[in-house]
Short mmCIF file of C-alpha atoms in Angstrom, two decimals:
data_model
loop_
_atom_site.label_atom_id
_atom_site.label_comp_id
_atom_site.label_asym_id
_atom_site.label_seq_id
_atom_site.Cartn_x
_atom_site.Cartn_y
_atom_site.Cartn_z
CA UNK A 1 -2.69 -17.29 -14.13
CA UNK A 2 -1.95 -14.27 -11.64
CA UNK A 3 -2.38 -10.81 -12.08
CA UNK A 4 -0.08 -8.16 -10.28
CA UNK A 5 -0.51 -4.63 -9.41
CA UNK A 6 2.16 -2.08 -8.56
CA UNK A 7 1.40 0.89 -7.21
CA UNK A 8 3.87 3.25 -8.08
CA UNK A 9 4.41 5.63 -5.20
CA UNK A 10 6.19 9.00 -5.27
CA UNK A 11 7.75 10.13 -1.81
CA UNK A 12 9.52 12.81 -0.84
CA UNK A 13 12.74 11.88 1.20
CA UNK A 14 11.55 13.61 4.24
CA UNK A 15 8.38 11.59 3.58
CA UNK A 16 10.07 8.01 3.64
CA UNK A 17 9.94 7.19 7.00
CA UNK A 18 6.26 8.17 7.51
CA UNK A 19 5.28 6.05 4.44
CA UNK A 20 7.45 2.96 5.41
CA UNK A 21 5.89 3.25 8.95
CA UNK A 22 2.19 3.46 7.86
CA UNK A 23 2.66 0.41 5.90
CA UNK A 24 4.54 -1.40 8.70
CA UNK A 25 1.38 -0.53 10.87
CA UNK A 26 -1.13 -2.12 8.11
CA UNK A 27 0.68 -5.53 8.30
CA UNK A 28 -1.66 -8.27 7.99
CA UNK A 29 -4.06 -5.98 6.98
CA UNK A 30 -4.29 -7.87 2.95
CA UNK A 31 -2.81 -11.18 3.59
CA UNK A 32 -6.30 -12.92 4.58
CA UNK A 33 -7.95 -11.31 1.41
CA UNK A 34 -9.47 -14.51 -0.83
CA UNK A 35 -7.37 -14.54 -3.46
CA UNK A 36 -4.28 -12.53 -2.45
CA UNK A 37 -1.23 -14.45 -3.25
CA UNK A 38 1.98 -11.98 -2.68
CA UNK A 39 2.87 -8.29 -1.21
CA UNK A 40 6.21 -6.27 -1.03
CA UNK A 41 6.73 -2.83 -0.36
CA UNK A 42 9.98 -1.57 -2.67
CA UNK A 43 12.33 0.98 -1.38
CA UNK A 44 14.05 2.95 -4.01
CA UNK A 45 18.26 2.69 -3.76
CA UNK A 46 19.41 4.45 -6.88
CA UNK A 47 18.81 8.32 -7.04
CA UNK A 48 14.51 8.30 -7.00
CA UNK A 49 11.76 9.10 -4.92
CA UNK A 50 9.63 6.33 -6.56
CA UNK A 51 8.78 3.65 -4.00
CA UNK A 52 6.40 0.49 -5.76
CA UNK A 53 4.01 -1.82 -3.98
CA UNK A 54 3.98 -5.26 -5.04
CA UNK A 55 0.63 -7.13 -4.65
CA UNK A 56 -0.21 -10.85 -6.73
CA UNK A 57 -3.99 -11.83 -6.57
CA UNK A 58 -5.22 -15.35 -7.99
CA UNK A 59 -7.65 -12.93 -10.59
CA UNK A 60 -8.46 -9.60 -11.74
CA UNK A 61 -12.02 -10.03 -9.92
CA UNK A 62 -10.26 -10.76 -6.17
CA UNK A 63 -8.09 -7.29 -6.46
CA UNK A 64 -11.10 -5.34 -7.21
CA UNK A 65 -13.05 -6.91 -4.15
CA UNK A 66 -10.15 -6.33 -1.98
CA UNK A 67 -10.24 -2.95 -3.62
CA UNK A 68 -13.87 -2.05 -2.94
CA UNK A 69 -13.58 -3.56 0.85
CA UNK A 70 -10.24 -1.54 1.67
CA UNK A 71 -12.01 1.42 1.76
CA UNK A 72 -10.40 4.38 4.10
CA UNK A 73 -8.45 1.64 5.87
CA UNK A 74 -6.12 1.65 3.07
CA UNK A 75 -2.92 4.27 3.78
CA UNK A 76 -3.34 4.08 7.84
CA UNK A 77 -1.41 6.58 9.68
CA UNK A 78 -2.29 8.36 13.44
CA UNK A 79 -4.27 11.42 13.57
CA UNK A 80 -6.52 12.67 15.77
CA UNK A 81 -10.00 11.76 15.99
CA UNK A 82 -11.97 12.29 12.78
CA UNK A 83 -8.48 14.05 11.12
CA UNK A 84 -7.07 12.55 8.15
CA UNK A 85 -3.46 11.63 8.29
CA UNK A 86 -1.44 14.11 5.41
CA UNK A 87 -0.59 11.71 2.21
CA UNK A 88 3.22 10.30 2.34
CA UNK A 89 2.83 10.20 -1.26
CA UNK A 90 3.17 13.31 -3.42
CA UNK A 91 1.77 11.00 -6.38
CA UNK A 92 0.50 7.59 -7.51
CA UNK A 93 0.09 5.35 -10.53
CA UNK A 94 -1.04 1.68 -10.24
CA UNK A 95 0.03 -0.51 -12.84
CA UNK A 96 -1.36 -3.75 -13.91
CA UNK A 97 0.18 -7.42 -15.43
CA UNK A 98 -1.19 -10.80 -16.16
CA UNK A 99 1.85 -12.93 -15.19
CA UNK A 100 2.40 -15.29 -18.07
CA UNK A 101 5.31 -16.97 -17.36
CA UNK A 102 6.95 -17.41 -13.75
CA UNK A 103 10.36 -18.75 -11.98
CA UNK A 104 11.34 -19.69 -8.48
CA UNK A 105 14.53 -21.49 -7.15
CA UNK A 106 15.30 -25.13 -8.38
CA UNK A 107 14.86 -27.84 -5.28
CA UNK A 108 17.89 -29.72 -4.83
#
């Protein structure tokens, strides 16, 4: 079965747009990763600053060479030459889950 990570982002307000950008500008940069099955980025709606990031990998193994290959690519952003771009996150916890049971619409 799957496993899924959520990254569990905390963004200032006036930090929003900056982070929803940045991963706009990373599109693609996952999806051809052996093993990666799903991504979503999560805005909150109800009174947070917490934002998650949805990633499903075939196995526990694929994440953690995605992981080790991401390397400073991972958060984007423009800067200037040789500058890193300032964090749109204030925090960050990644969560982990073996999906053991799963759903989708009924064909019909």
């Amino acid at each position: 079965m799957s496993i899924v990570k959520i990254n569990v982002l905390t963004v200032p307000e006036e930090q929003r747009a900056e982070l929803e950008k940045r991963f706009a500008a990373r599109a693609g940069a996952v999806e051809g990763s052996d093993g990666f099955e799903w991504f979503e980025l999560l805005r909150p709606v109800e009174g947070t600053d917490t934002y998650l990031v949805y990633t499903r990998w075939r196995s526990e193994d694929d994440f953690e060479k995605w992981r080790s290959n991401m390397g400073a690519s991972h958060g984007g952003g423009a800067a200037k030459a040789g500058e890193q771009p300032k964090p749109a996150a204030t925090g960050a916890t990644l969560w982990s889950f073996e999906v053991v049971q799963s759903a989708g619409p009924k064909e019909g």
